[in-house]
Amino acid sequence: MTTSCVTGLLWGDEGKGKIIDLLAADADYVVRYGGGHNAGHTLVHDGERLVLHLVPCGIRRPDVINVIANGVVVDPFHLARELDALRGHGFAIELGENLLISERCHVILPLHLHLDAAAESMRGDGKLGTTGRGIGPAYADRATRLGLRMGDLIRPDSLRVALDRQLAQKNPMLTSFGAEPVDRDGLLEELIELGDGFRVGILDTGHVLREAVAQNKRILLEGAQGVLLDVDHGTYPYVTSSNASTCGIAPGTGLAPATIGTIHGVVKAYSTRVGEGPFPTELSGDTADRLRTAGNEFGSTTGRPRRCGWFDTVAVNYARAVSGTTDLVITNLDVLSGFDPLPVCVAYDIGGERVDRFPAFDLQAVKPIYEELPGFTEDITGVRRFDDLPENARNYIRALEGFVGVRAGVISIGPGRDQVIRR
Ligand code: IMP
């Protein structure tokens, strides 16, 4: 099986970007299958921190073909800016050569950003804390069959029809929120111009990928967000609007489910969450602040401070099972240096009962039950072999492997490309 996937096991921000970049050394294709520019996949490039939002993390590898597959929602204005910025950093990006965009990708329009903000403000205290990128409204339009697709941008006639259909519904809605209605001709012109710029890269990526599978090419699927943000399997309604878990791969690419082999489930050595929603092992006060500072836990897309907490084996076990994780990747182990002891949540107390299953409801009411493991104080960022880690760090990893039941083949101990231990 030559198709593998990297998926986040919690609420995103697990450090997938660096791992995908690493594994892309053995890939012919790197493929985003869901989400949009709400994702922020961070790489350290020439000593500089670089955040990719839509462009797959294989872009640093000259021989890799990067694919934005049909499950991704694309803001074409953002994509144009991201490509300019990457080219400004010296990346050779050739549309139709090393970057392909599915003609079936749904389009995020500027009006979706307004609708995202309006929906958040109408939710009041129950707001989701979205990234404000228009993701939810664009996926909603896909479901209600009002969406525009990237292929429309290179077909002015079909674009006109799709845009009129869209604006017939959205302009009255926007005016009712007190926002300006969309100037159809102005937007049409901008979209046609953007489409012209992307034209050679917009194609049937499902066909390309199925052909690649038939030729035994190595495909690496790049998950965005994480299992617990999956619209079906996450902490609903505090989730994103797509199947961010591996169950989104088949619909998001056009590949058959049986083509997926290894699944690398990525998780930090502790937990973080950005945005609202339940988080059983969340910390507050000094320890949370220390963890946030040590791990530089600020959102790569929105800059918001991330909520921080201890490792949660109940949540990770659930995500492991939902995603079909075959290989564990543990990131940010170095951040835990100096924390002693290291509490690990091994079960939940729900109304006085010990439970080890992740519940679909009332997660905010569970109390974590912790086991404490001894911490370590050494700086481990220069370690490259598992056996060279301090004993307590090795024991911590082994304990997590035991709780989750999957071996950690990759351990990340710093943001740099080489700061990794492979076993
Ligand atoms: P949306 O995807 O912008 O609609 O946001 C829905 C929820 O998912 C919010 O809590 C966001 O903070 C969260 N979210 C979306 N994308 C990411 C991501 O890439 N990393 C972490 N959280 C994310």
XYZ file of C-alpha atoms and ligand atoms in Angstrom, residues 11-13 38-40 128-131 135 225 229 239-240 274-275 304, ligand 1:
41
model
C -8.162 19.765 17.931
C -5.533 20.643 15.340
C -2.149 22.305 15.886
C -8.341 27.898 8.482
C -5.421 25.449 8.675
C -1.958 26.746 9.494
C -17.636 28.669 18.307
C -14.521 30.809 18.021
C -14.135 30.063 14.315
C -11.095 31.263 12.423
C -15.155 27.884 6.077
C -7.376 20.253 11.800
C -12.705 18.936 15.143
C -15.938 21.579 15.404
C -15.025 22.649 11.922
C -7.818 27.024 20.065
C -11.357 28.377 19.892
C -4.954 33.532 19.363
P -13.638 27.111 11.453
O -12.960 25.910 10.892
O -12.965 28.408 11.101
O -15.108 27.127 11.149
O -13.523 27.046 13.055
C -14.196 26.046 13.830
C -13.330 25.607 14.994
O -12.210 24.891 14.518
C -12.746 26.756 15.820
O -12.666 26.344 17.169
C -11.351 26.929 15.264
O -10.463 27.508 16.189
C -11.001 25.477 14.978
N -10.012 25.310 13.911
C -10.226 25.376 12.582
N -9.100 25.120 11.909
C -8.160 24.874 12.827
C -6.780 24.495 12.725
O -6.207 24.332 11.653
N -6.140 24.317 13.914
C -6.762 24.451 15.113
N -8.041 24.780 15.243
C -8.736 24.987 14.108
